[in-house]
Amino acid sequence: MNKARRPLIAGNWKMNHGGANACNLASAVKRTTAEFDKVDVVVCPPFTAIAWVAEELRGSAVQVGAQNVHPKDSGAFTGEVSASMLLDAGARWVILGHSERRAMFGETDTLVAEKTRVALDVGLRPIVCVGELLEEREKGQTLDVVKRQLNAFASILADKPGVGAIAYEPVWAIGTGKTAGPAEAQEVHAMIRARLREISAEVAEKTRILYGGSMKASNAEGLLACEDVDGGLIGGASLKAEDFAGIALAGQKLA
Ligand code: 13P
């Protein structure tokens, strides 16, 4: 099987490994994925570890991302970090609009769009997250919710086709051990692709759409084999290099 797009396997470490442990994990990821030449591998540590991890990964193909950014470049925004600061620290990617940020930190579609614009302008590659709550899925609202979230930033991504990625993360599958089955994931991914195609054929062909939510080595192959699943955004299983490498290997095999 040949994937239409080069698989992207990104680890979201969330609020884990902010110090020396981050370097050990990054070093293990570098070692365990060194042979994989057909997938892009990204790790996203907490802010405090970005520069260390970037240093640890210097010269390797594994890239570094952040988990959030502030839309302004500098100023009186206590506790925040700007896109140019992330770039300076060695980040090349940034996760935006994660459901945890939407639910716990009040991030709206408008704010996520603003962050997407700034990341692209500064030269960071955004991975913008979308996904429905369990309650929304049960009410049959999945496609409507994801389309609403997507509409907020899709045309911004279209300015630089293929630079950014989208992650479909059903909220009920995050950290729960419940995964969307390949058919459930593909249905949403296909809708996202179709919506991108309405904007431009190029953005639809080039944008990688990742799946996230309890992805692990044992279920990665089935998910990544879906036509419109171009990679994964991995939480828990990205905290152990062997587990994460197992997912990257599934991408490598299918690429
Ligand atoms: P889990 O892989 O732990 O379910 O987390 C998914 C996620 O939120 C990645 O951003």
GROMACS .gro file of C-alpha atoms and ligand atoms in nm:
model
  265
    1MET     CA    1   0.000   0.000   0.000
    2ASN     CA    2   0.120   0.349  -0.077
    3LYS     CA    3  -0.007   0.638   0.123
    4ALA     CA    4  -0.091   0.947  -0.080
    5ARG     CA    5   0.087   1.162   0.177
    6ARG     CA    6   0.399   1.098   0.385
    7PRO     CA    7   0.277   0.981   0.727
    8LEU     CA    8   0.325   1.223   1.017
    9ILE     CA    9   0.355   1.070   1.364
   10ALA     CA   10   0.350   1.332   1.640
   11GLY     CA   11   0.380   1.277   2.014
   12ASN     CA   12   0.194   1.513   2.246
   13TRP     CA   13   0.369   1.472   2.579
   14LYS     CA   14   0.114   1.703   2.748
   15MET     CA   15   0.231   1.811   3.097
   16ASN     CA   16   0.488   1.533   3.129
   17HIS     CA   17   0.868   1.530   3.112
   18GLY     CA   18   0.949   1.898   3.145
   19GLY     CA   19   1.313   1.856   3.244
   20ALA     CA   20   1.599   1.608   3.221
   21ASN     CA   21   1.357   1.321   3.158
   22ALA     CA   22   1.257   1.494   2.837
   23CYS     CA   23   1.609   1.462   2.700
   24ASN     CA   24   1.618   1.093   2.786
   25LEU     CA   25   1.287   1.034   2.613
   26ALA     CA   26   1.389   1.242   2.309
   27SER     CA   27   1.714   1.052   2.285
   28ALA     CA   28   1.528   0.719   2.300
   29VAL     CA   29   1.284   0.838   2.030
   30LYS     CA   30   1.577   0.939   1.814
   31ARG     CA   31   1.736   0.596   1.858
   32THR     CA   32   1.422   0.386   1.808
   33THR     CA   33   1.301   0.573   1.498
   34ALA     CA   34   1.642   0.626   1.334
   35GLU     CA   35   1.576   0.377   1.053
   36PHE     CA   36   1.236   0.514   0.958
   37ASP     CA   37   1.291   0.718   0.644
   38LYS     CA   38   0.934   0.726   0.514
   39VAL     CA   39   0.760   0.899   0.804
   40ASP     CA   40   0.791   1.238   0.969
   41VAL     CA   41   0.834   1.206   1.345
   42VAL     CA   42   0.765   1.498   1.579
   43VAL     CA   43   0.776   1.523   1.960
   44CYS     CA   44   0.597   1.800   2.150
   45PRO     CA   45   0.735   1.841   2.504
   46PRO     CA   46   0.626   2.107   2.756
   47PHE     CA   47   0.765   2.459   2.693
   48THR     CA   48   1.042   2.420   2.951
   49ALA     CA   49   1.198   2.127   2.765
   50ILE     CA   50   1.171   2.248   2.405
   51ALA     CA   51   1.519   2.396   2.377
   52TRP     CA   52   1.683   2.098   2.549
   53VAL     CA   53   1.498   1.849   2.335
   54ALA     CA   54   1.583   2.045   2.020
   55GLU     CA   55   1.948   2.031   2.121
   56GLU     CA   56   1.925   1.659   2.194
   57LEU     CA   57   1.770   1.599   1.851
   58ARG     CA   58   2.010   1.818   1.657
   59GLY     CA   59   2.118   1.632   1.343
   60SER     CA   60   1.836   1.376   1.371
   61ALA     CA   61   1.522   1.364   1.156
   62VAL     CA   62   1.295   1.388   1.462
   63GLN     CA   63   1.148   1.737   1.488
   64VAL     CA   64   1.023   1.933   1.787
   65GLY     CA   65   0.685   2.096   1.842
   66ALA     CA   66   0.511   2.297   2.112
   67GLN     CA   67   0.164   2.236   2.256
   68ASN     CA   68   0.032   2.593   2.250
   69VAL     CA   69   0.122   2.948   2.154
   70HIS     CA   70   0.000   3.299   2.226
   71PRO     CA   71  -0.119   3.494   1.921
   72LYS     CA   72   0.074   3.813   2.006
   73ASP     CA   73   0.447   3.840   1.937
   74SER     CA   74   0.553   4.006   2.263
   75GLY     CA   75   0.424   4.229   2.540
   76ALA     CA   76   0.243   4.223   2.871
   77PHE     CA   77   0.098   3.873   2.855
   78THR     CA   78   0.218   3.714   3.178
   79GLY     CA   79   0.277   3.344   3.151
   80GLU     CA   80   0.247   3.324   2.774
   81VAL     CA   81   0.492   3.228   2.499
   82SER     CA   82   0.493   3.364   2.143
   83ALA     CA   83   0.545   3.187   1.811
   84SER     CA   84   0.880   3.357   1.746
   85MET     CA   85   1.000   3.246   2.093
   86LEU     CA   86   0.906   2.887   2.011
   87LEU     CA   87   1.090   2.909   1.682
   88ASP     CA   88   1.394   3.050   1.863
   89ALA     CA   89   1.384   2.761   2.109
   90GLY     CA   90   1.397   2.512   1.823
   91ALA     CA   91   1.029   2.423   1.773
   92ARG     CA   92   0.913   2.375   1.416
   93TRP     CA   93   0.556   2.261   1.487
   94VAL     CA   94   0.283   2.364   1.727
   95ILE     CA   95  -0.032   2.182   1.838
   96LEU     CA   96  -0.329   2.421   1.841
   97GLY     CA   97  -0.685   2.395   1.969
   98HIS     CA   98  -0.634   2.068   2.154
   99SER     CA   99  -0.960   1.962   2.320
  100GLU     CA  100  -0.796   1.997   2.663
  101ARG     CA  101  -0.724   2.362   2.585
  102ARG     CA  102  -1.073   2.416   2.448
  103ALA     CA  103  -1.236   2.254   2.754
  104MET     CA  104  -1.005   2.368   3.036
  105PHE     CA  105  -0.869   2.699   2.910
  106GLY     CA  106  -1.169   2.834   2.722
  107GLU     CA  107  -1.014   2.835   2.374
  108THR     CA  108  -1.271   2.927   2.113
  109ASP     CA  109  -1.278   2.858   1.739
  110THR     CA  110  -1.188   3.224   1.684
  111LEU     CA  111  -0.882   3.207   1.908
  112VAL     CA  112  -0.767   2.881   1.747
  113ALA     CA  113  -0.796   3.048   1.405
  114GLU     CA  114  -0.596   3.347   1.526
  115LYS     CA  115  -0.321   3.119   1.658
  116THR     CA  116  -0.318   2.926   1.330
  117ARG     CA  117  -0.263   3.248   1.137
  118VAL     CA  118   0.019   3.362   1.361
  119ALA     CA  119   0.194   3.024   1.361
  120LEU     CA  120   0.192   3.009   0.981
  121ASP     CA  121   0.304   3.370   0.947
  122VAL     CA  122   0.600   3.318   1.177
  123GLY     CA  123   0.704   2.989   1.015
  124LEU     CA  124   0.575   2.731   1.263
  125ARG     CA  125   0.376   2.439   1.125
  126PRO     CA  126   0.041   2.414   1.306
  127ILE     CA  127  -0.130   2.086   1.390
  128VAL     CA  128  -0.483   2.207   1.450
  129CYS     CA  129  -0.711   1.978   1.651
  130VAL     CA  130  -1.081   1.915   1.602
  131GLY     CA  131  -1.313   1.657   1.757
  132GLU     CA  132  -1.652   1.598   1.910
  133LEU     CA  133  -1.756   1.522   2.269
  134LEU     CA  134  -1.920   1.189   2.351
  135GLU     CA  135  -2.252   1.364   2.400
  136GLU     CA  136  -2.226   1.522   2.056
  137ARG     CA  137  -2.145   1.186   1.894
  138GLU     CA  138  -2.441   1.024   2.068
  139LYS     CA  139  -2.670   1.296   1.935
  140GLY     CA  140  -2.541   1.235   1.580
  141GLN     CA  141  -2.370   1.576   1.567
  142THR     CA  142  -2.014   1.459   1.500
  143LEU     CA  143  -1.979   1.580   1.142
  144ASP     CA  144  -2.150   1.913   1.216
  145VAL     CA  145  -1.928   1.986   1.517
  146VAL     CA  146  -1.606   1.896   1.337
  147LYS     CA  147  -1.710   2.096   1.032
  148ARG     CA  148  -1.780   2.402   1.248
  149GLN     CA  149  -1.438   2.377   1.415
  150LEU     CA  150  -1.269   2.320   1.079
  151ASN     CA  151  -1.441   2.610   0.908
  152ALA     CA  152  -1.281   2.850   1.155
  153PHE     CA  153  -0.926   2.783   1.028
  154ALA     CA  154  -0.943   2.584   0.701
  155SER     CA  155  -0.904   2.882   0.470
  156ILE     CA  156  -0.603   2.999   0.674
  157LEU     CA  157  -0.430   2.663   0.620
  158ALA     CA  158  -0.508   2.699   0.250
  159ASP     CA  159  -0.271   2.996   0.229
  160LYS     CA  160   0.024   2.756   0.267
  161PRO     CA  161  -0.095   2.417   0.141
  162GLY     CA  162   0.067   2.123   0.315
  163VAL     CA  163   0.254   2.328   0.576
  164GLY     CA  164  -0.003   2.271   0.849
  165ALA     CA  165  -0.183   1.953   0.950
  166ILE     CA  166  -0.519   1.876   1.108
  167ALA     CA  167  -0.572   1.627   1.390
  168TYR     CA  168  -0.911   1.462   1.436
  169GLU     CA  169  -0.930   1.370   1.802
  170PRO     CA  170  -1.269   1.247   1.921
  171VAL     CA  171  -1.273   1.375   2.280
  172TRP     CA  172  -1.428   1.052   2.411
  173ALA     CA  173  -1.126   0.857   2.279
  174ILE     CA  174  -0.857   1.069   2.446
  175GLY     CA  175  -0.683   0.890   2.731
  176THR     CA  176  -0.977   0.651   2.772
  177GLY     CA  177  -0.849   0.346   2.589
  178LYS     CA  178  -1.150   0.377   2.357
  179THR     CA  179  -1.044   0.430   1.998
  180ALA     CA  180  -1.256   0.531   1.705
  181GLY     CA  181  -1.257   0.228   1.478
  182PRO     CA  182  -1.097   0.271   1.136
  183ALA     CA  183  -1.438   0.316   0.972
  184GLU     CA  184  -1.547   0.579   1.227
  185ALA     CA  185  -1.221   0.768   1.184
  186GLN     CA  186  -1.225   0.745   0.805
  187GLU     CA  187  -1.579   0.886   0.789
  188VAL     CA  188  -1.472   1.205   0.967
  189HIS     CA  189  -1.138   1.229   0.786
  190ALA     CA  190  -1.315   1.197   0.450
  191MET     CA  191  -1.550   1.479   0.545
  192ILE     CA  192  -1.252   1.696   0.642
  193ARG     CA  193  -1.081   1.617   0.310
  194ALA     CA  194  -1.400   1.698   0.117
  195ARG     CA  195  -1.434   2.030   0.297
  196LEU     CA  196  -1.071   2.115   0.216
  197ARG     CA  197  -1.136   2.025  -0.148
  198GLU     CA  198  -1.410   2.290  -0.157
  199ILE     CA  199  -1.141   2.544  -0.071
  200SER     CA  200  -0.873   2.413  -0.306
  201ALA     CA  201  -0.769   2.083  -0.461
  202GLU     CA  202  -0.411   2.154  -0.362
  203VAL     CA  203  -0.484   2.204   0.007
  204ALA     CA  204  -0.695   1.886   0.010
  205GLU     CA  205  -0.419   1.681  -0.152
  206LYS     CA  206  -0.134   1.818   0.057
  207THR     CA  207  -0.284   1.854   0.407
  208ARG     CA  208  -0.213   1.565   0.639
  209ILE     CA  209  -0.507   1.468   0.856
  210LEU     CA  210  -0.395   1.286   1.172
  211TYR     CA  211  -0.601   1.067   1.402
  212GLY     CA  212  -0.563   1.105   1.778
  213GLY     CA  213  -0.724   0.923   2.070
  214SER     CA  214  -0.584   0.610   2.238
  215MET     CA  215  -0.369   0.530   1.937
  216LYS     CA  216  -0.110   0.264   2.014
  217ALA     CA  217   0.116   0.022   1.830
  218SER     CA  218  -0.155  -0.246   1.829
  219ASN     CA  219  -0.424  -0.036   1.660
  220ALA     CA  220  -0.209   0.202   1.455
  221GLU     CA  221  -0.187  -0.007   1.143
  222GLY     CA  222  -0.564  -0.038   1.104
  223LEU     CA  223  -0.613   0.336   1.149
  224LEU     CA  224  -0.321   0.443   0.931
  225ALA     CA  225  -0.436   0.212   0.652
  226CYS     CA  226  -0.747   0.429   0.602
  227GLU     CA  227  -0.733   0.636   0.287
  228ASP     CA  228  -0.766   0.972   0.460
  229VAL     CA  229  -0.571   0.899   0.779
  230ASP     CA  230  -0.226   1.043   0.718
  231GLY     CA  231  -0.072   0.998   1.060
  232GLY     CA  232  -0.133   1.013   1.431
  233LEU     CA  233  -0.125   1.254   1.724
  234ILE     CA  234  -0.036   1.038   2.018
  235GLY     CA  235  -0.065   1.116   2.388
  236GLY     CA  236  -0.008   0.833   2.638
  237ALA     CA  237   0.177   0.601   2.400
  238SER     CA  238   0.421   0.879   2.308
  239LEU     CA  239   0.564   0.874   2.662
  240LYS     CA  240   0.741   0.542   2.604
  241ALA     CA  241   0.985   0.542   2.314
  242GLU     CA  242   0.921   0.176   2.222
  243ASP     CA  243   0.544   0.226   2.206
  244PHE     CA  244   0.580   0.545   2.005
  245ALA     CA  245   0.830   0.382   1.769
  246GLY     CA  246   0.583   0.096   1.720
  247ILE     CA  247   0.332   0.347   1.586
  248ALA     CA  248   0.592   0.513   1.365
  249LEU     CA  249   0.685   0.170   1.232
  250ALA     CA  250   0.324   0.111   1.128
  251GLY     CA  251   0.343   0.437   0.931
  252GLN     CA  252   0.676   0.339   0.780
  253LYS     CA  253   0.534   0.005   0.660
  254LEU     CA  254   0.232   0.162   0.497
  255ALA     CA  255   0.410   0.460   0.342
  25613P     P1  256  -0.408   0.963   2.412
  25613P     O1  257  -0.323   0.903   2.301
  25613P     O2  258  -0.345   0.950   2.547
  25613P     O3  259  -0.549   0.914   2.406
  25613P     O4  260  -0.412   1.121   2.383
  25613P     C1  261  -0.445   1.167   2.258
  25613P     C2  262  -0.419   1.312   2.252
  25613P     O5  263  -0.485   1.391   2.317
  25613P     C3  264  -0.308   1.359   2.167
  25613P     O6  265  -0.312   1.495   2.150
   0.00000   0.00000   0.00000
